[in-house]
Coordinates of C-alpha atoms in Angstrom, one line a residue:
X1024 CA -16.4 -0.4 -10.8
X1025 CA -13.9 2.7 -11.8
X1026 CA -13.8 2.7 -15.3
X1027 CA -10.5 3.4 -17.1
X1028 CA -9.1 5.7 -19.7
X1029 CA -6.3 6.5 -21.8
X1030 CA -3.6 9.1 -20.6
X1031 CA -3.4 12.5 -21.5
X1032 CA -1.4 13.7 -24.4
X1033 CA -0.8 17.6 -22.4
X1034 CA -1.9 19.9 -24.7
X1035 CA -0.2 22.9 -25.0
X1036 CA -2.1 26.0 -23.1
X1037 CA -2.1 27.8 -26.7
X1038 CA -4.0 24.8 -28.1
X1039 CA -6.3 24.5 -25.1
X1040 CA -6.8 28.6 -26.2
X1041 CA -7.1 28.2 -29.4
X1042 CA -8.2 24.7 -30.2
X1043 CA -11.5 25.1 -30.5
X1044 CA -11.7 28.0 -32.9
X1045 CA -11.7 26.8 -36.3
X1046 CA -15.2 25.0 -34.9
X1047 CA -17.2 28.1 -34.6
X1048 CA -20.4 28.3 -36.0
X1049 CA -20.4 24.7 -36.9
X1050 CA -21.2 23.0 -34.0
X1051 CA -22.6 25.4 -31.4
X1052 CA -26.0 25.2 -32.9
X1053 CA -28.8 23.8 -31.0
X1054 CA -27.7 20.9 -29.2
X1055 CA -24.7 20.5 -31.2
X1056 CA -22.0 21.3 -29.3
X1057 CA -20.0 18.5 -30.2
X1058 CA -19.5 16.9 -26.7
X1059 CA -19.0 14.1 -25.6
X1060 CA -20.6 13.7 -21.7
X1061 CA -20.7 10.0 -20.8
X1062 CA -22.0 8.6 -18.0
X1063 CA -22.3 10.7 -14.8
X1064 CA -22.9 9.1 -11.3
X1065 CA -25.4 10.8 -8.9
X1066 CA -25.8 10.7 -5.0
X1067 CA -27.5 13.2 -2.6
X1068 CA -26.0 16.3 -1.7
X1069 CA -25.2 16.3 2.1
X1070 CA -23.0 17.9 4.9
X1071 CA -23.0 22.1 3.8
X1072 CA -24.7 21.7 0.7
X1073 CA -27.4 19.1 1.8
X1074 CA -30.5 21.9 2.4
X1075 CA -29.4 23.8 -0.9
X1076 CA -32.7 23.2 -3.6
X1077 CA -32.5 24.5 -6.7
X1078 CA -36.0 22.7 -8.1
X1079 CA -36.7 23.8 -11.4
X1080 CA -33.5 25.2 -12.3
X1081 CA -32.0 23.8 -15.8
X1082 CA -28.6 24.8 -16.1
X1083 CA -26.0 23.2 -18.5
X1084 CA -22.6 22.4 -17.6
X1085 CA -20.0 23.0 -20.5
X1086 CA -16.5 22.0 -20.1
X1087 CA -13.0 22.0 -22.4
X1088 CA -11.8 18.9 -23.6
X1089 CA -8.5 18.0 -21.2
X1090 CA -8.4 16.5 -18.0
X1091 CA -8.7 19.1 -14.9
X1092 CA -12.0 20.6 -16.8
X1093 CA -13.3 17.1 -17.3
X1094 CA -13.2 16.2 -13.5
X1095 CA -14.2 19.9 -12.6
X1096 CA -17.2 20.2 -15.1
X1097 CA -18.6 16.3 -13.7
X1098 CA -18.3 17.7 -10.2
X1099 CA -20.5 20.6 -11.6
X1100 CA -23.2 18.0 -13.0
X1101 CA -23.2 15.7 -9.8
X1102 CA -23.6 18.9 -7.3
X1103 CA -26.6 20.6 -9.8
X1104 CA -28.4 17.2 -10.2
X1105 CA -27.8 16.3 -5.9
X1106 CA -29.3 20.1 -5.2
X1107 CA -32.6 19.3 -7.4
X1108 CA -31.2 20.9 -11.0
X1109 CA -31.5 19.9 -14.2
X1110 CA -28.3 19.6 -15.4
X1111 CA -27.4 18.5 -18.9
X1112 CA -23.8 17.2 -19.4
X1113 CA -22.3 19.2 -22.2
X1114 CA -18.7 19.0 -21.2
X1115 CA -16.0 18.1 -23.3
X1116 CA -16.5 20.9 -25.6
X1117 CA -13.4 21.0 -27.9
X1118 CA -11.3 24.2 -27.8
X1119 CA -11.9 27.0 -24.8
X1120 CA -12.8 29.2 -27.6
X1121 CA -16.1 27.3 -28.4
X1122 CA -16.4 27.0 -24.4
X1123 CA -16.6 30.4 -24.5
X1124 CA -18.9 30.8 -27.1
X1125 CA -20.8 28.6 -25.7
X1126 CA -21.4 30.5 -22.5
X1127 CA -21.8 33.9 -24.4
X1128 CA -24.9 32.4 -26.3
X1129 CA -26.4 30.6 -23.4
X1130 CA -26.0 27.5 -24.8
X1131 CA -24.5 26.4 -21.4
X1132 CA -25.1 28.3 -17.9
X1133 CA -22.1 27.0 -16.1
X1134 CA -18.6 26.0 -16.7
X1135 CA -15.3 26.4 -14.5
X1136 CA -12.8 29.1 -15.7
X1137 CA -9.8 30.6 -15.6
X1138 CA -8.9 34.0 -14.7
X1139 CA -5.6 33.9 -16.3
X1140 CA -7.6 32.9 -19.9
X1141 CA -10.1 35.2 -19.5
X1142 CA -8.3 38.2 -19.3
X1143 CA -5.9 37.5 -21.7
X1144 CA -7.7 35.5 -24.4
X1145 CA -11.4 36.6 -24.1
X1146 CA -11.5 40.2 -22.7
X1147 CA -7.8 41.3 -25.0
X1148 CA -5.8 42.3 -22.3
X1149 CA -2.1 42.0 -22.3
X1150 CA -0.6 42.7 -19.3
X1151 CA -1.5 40.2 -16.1
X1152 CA -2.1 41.7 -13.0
X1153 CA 0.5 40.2 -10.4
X1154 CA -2.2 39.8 -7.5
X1155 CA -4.3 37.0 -7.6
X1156 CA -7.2 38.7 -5.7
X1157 CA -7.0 41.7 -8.2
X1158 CA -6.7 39.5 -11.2
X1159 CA -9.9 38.0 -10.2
X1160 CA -11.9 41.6 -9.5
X1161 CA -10.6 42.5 -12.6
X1162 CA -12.1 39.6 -14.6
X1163 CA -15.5 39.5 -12.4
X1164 CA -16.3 43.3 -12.9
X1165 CA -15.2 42.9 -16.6
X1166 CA -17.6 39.9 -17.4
X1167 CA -20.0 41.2 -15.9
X1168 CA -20.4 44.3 -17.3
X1169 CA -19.3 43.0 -21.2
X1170 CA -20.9 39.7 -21.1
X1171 CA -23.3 39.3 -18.1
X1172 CA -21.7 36.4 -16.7
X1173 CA -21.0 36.5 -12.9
X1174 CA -17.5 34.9 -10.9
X1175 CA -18.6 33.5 -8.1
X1176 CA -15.3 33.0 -5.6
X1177 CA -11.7 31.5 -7.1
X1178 CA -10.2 28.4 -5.9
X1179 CA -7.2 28.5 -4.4
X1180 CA -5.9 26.1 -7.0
X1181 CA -3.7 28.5 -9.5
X1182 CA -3.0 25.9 -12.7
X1183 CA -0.5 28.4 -14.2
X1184 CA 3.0 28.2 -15.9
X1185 CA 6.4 26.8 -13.7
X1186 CA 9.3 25.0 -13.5
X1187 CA 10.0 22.4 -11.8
X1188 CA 12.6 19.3 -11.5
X1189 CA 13.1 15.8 -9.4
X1190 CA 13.1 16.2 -5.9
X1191 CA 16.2 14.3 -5.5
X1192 CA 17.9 16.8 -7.7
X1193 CA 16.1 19.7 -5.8
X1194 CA 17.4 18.9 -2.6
X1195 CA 20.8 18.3 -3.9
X1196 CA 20.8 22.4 -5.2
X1197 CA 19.1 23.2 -2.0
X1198 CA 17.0 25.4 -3.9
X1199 CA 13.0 26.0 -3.5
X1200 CA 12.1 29.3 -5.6
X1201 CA 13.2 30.5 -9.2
X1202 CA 15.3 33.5 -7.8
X1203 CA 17.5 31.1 -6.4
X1204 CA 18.5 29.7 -10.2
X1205 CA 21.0 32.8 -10.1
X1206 CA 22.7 30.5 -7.5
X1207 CA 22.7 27.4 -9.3
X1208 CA 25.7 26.1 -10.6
X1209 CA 26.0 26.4 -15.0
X1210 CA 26.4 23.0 -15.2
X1211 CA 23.1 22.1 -13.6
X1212 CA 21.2 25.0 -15.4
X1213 CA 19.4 23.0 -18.2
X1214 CA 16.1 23.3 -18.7
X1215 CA 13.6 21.9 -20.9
X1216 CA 10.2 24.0 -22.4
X1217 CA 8.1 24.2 -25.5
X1218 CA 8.4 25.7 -28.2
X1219 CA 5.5 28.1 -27.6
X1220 CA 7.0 29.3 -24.5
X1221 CA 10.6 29.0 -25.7
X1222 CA 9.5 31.9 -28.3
X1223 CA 6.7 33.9 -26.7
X1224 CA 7.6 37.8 -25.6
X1225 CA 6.4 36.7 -22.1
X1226 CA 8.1 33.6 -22.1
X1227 CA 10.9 31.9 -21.4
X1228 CA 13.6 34.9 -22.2
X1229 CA 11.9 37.7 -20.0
X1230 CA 11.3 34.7 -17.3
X1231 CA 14.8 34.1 -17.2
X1232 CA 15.5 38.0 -17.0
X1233 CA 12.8 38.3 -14.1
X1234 CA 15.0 36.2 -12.2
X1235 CA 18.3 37.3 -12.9
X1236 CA 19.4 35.4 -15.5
X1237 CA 20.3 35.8 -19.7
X1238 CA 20.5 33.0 -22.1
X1239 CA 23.9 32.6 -23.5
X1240 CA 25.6 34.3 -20.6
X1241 CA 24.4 32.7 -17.3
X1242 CA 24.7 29.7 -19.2
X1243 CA 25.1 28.5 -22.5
X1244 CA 22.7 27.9 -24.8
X1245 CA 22.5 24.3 -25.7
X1246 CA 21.7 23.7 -21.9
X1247 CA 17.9 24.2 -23.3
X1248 CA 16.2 21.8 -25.1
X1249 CA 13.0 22.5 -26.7
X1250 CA 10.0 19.8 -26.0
X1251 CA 6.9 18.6 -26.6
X1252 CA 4.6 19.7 -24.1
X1253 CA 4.0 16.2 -22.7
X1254 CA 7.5 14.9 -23.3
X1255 CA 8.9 17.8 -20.6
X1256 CA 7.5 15.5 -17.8
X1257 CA 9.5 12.6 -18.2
X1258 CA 12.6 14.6 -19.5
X1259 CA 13.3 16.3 -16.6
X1260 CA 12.3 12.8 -14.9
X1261 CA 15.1 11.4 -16.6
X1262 CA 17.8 13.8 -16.4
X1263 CA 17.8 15.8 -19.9
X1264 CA 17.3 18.6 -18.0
X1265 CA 17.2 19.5 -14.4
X1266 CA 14.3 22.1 -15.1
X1267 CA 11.3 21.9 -16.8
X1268 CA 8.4 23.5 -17.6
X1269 CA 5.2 22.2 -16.0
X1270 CA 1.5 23.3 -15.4
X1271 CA 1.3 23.8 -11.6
X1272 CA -1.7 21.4 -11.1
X1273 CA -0.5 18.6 -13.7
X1274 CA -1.0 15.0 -11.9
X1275 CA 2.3 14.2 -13.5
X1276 CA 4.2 16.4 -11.0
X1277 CA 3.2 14.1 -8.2
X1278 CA 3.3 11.0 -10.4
X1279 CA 7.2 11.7 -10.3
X1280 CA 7.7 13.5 -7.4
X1281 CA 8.6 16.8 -9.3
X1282 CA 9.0 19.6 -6.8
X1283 CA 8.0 23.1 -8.6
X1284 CA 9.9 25.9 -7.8
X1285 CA 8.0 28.6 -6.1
X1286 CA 7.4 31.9 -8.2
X1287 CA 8.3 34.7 -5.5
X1288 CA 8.8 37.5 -8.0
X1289 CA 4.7 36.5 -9.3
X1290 CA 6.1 36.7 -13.1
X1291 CA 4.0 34.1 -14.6
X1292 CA -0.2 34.9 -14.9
X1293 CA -2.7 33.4 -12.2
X1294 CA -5.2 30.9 -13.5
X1295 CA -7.3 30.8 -10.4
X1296 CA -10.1 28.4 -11.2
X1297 CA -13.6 29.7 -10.5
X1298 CA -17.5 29.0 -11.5
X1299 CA -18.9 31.2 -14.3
X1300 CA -22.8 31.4 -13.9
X1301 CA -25.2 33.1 -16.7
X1302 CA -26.0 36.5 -14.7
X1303 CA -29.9 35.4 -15.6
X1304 CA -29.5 32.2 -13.6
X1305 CA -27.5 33.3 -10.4
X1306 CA -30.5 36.2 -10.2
X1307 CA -33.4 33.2 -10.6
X1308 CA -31.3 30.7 -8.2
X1309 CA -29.3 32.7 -5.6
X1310 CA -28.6 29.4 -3.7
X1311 CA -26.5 28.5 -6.8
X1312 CA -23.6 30.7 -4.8
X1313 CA -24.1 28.7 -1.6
X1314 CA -23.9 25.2 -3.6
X1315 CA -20.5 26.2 -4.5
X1316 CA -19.0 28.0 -2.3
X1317 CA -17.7 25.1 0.3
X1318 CA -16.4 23.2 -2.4
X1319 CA -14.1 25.8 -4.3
X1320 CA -12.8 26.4 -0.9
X1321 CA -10.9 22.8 -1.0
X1322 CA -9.5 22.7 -4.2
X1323 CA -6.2 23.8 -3.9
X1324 CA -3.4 22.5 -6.0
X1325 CA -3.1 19.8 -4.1
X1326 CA -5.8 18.3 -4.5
X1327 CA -5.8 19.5 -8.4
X1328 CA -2.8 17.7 -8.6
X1329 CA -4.2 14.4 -6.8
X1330 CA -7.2 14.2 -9.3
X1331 CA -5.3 14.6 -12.2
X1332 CA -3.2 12.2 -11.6
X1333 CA -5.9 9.7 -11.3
X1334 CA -6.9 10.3 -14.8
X1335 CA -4.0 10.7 -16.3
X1336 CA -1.5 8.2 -14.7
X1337 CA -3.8 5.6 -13.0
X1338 CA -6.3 5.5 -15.7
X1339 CA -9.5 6.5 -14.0
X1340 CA -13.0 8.2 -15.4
X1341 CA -12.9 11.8 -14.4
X1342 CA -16.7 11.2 -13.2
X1343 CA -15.5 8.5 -11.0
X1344 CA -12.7 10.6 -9.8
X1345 CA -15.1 13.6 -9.2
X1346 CA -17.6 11.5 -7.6
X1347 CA -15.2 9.9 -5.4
X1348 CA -13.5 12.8 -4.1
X1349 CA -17.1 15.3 -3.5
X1350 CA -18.0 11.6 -1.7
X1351 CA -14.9 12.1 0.6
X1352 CA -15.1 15.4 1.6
X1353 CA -18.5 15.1 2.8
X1354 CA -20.5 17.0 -0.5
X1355 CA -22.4 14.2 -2.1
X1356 CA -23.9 10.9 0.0
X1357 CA -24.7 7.7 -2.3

């Protein structure tokens, strides 16, 4: 039976930074990570992954505490424990800071990541490099050599910063990427964002200048209102704006039927999603790379989108969703 939970509340991608970092040092000792794993189905691994034994290997999954790493970081647990592993379920972990920590004192071996919040929050940088292949090279040389933890491939899936509004509307503008807002009539230009993003020095001003436009002069500025992350959604649903601001791979976009406008000038970060191994246990269990591979390779935002949703609109257990989907595309057998 899928089991059901409560929606969402959207974090904001500062608190999914930062959240965790008051925390330090009090609950990374030992086994003490202060997560919260539940109950994990298991099956046999099968179609590209089903020769793939990693006997003997214990390797715990770590995960942050919202939605898209919940389902990512069970799919972790079900493929380790279907290829032989021993893999204890410390997802959950509150705050991508502890996460982080977490992985730096081997406290967990594996947990999915972000390129974008790796090279901004953990390695210091400030500028993001435009091309997500690059972005990625950048971050996997870094780790590496700082912090002996190896990338394996990205996802195609880029769960990054946009803007986005109902299709109806959409249509009606005839619009499909943000440098075509320049064309947009003042009257429909109204947009709603956070407060973080409303005020950041990479936010929404220099955004709007990327594309052409200025606050106050392209239109005026009362057509911005300033949100709660997880109020945006249904706003721009609604009508109080026409734009909003949206997390590419939110299951709320499909819930409904926002279309996000394409970023053709690459202003905002990438936030490719990839596995980040322990250097020591991707040198013991080389077939760890192979495991992985085939399923990174499908999850596109799309699909990112599709599986969020389920959590977050429909109620389901991210371990059922994650169990059901590898099930589908032919990963896991039960």
């Amino acid at each position: 039976m899928t089991r059901r939970r409560p929606p969402s509340p959207g974090p904001t991608r500062r608190a999914l930074l930062l959240g965790g970092a008051g925390a330090l040092g009090l609950g990374l000792a030992g086994c003490g990570l202060g997560t919260s794993g539940g109950f994990v189905p298991s099956g046999e691994a099968a179609g590209p992954i089903a020769d793939i034994d990693l006997s003997g290997a214990t390797i715990g999954v770590g995960s942050k505490n919202f939605t898209e790493q919940l389902i990512l970081g069970k799919m972790a647990v079900i493929l380790l424990r279907a290829a032989g592993a021993e893999a204890p379920d410390l997802t959950n972990i509150p705050g991508s800071s502890s996460a982080r920590q977490a992985m730096i004192e081997d406290q967990v071996q594996m947990q999915w990541e972000y390129t974008g919040t790796a090279w901004i929050a953990y390695l210091g940088e400030t500028t993001p490099i435009p091309d997500e292949q690059k972005q990625y090279e950048a971050v996997r040389d870094r780790d590496l050599a700082d912090n002996q933890l190896v990338w394996l491939e990205p996802a195609p899936m880029n769960n990054t910063y946009g803007f986005a509004g109902p299709r109806e509307e959409i249509e009606r503008l005839g619009i499909s990427k943000l440098s075509q807002l320049k064309d947009v009539p003042e009257e429909d230009l109204t947009f709603c964002v956070e407060s973080e993003f409303n005020n950041r020095n990479d936010g929404f001003g220099p955004m709007l200048k990327a594309y052409g436009l200025t606050r106050g002069r392209s239109f005026p500025d009362d057509n911005v209102k300033v949100l709660d992350t997880g109020a945006i959604y249904q706003a721009t649903d609604t009508g109080t704006c026409t734009f909003g601001e949206v997390f590419t791979t939110d299951g709320r976009i499909k819930a409904l039927d926002l279309v996000v406008l394409e970023d053709d000038k690459a202003f905002f970060p990438k936030y490719n999603v990839a596995p980040v191994l322990t250097e020591q246990v991707v040198d013991e269990y080389p077939a760890i790379v192979d495991l992985f591979a085939p399923v990174v390779e499908e999850l596109t935002d799309e699909v990112l989108i599709d599986l969020n949703a389920k959590v977050d609109v429909e109620g389901e257990d991210p371990a059922d969703v994650a169990m059901e989907w590898l099930q589908a595309q032919g990963f896991i057998a039960r």
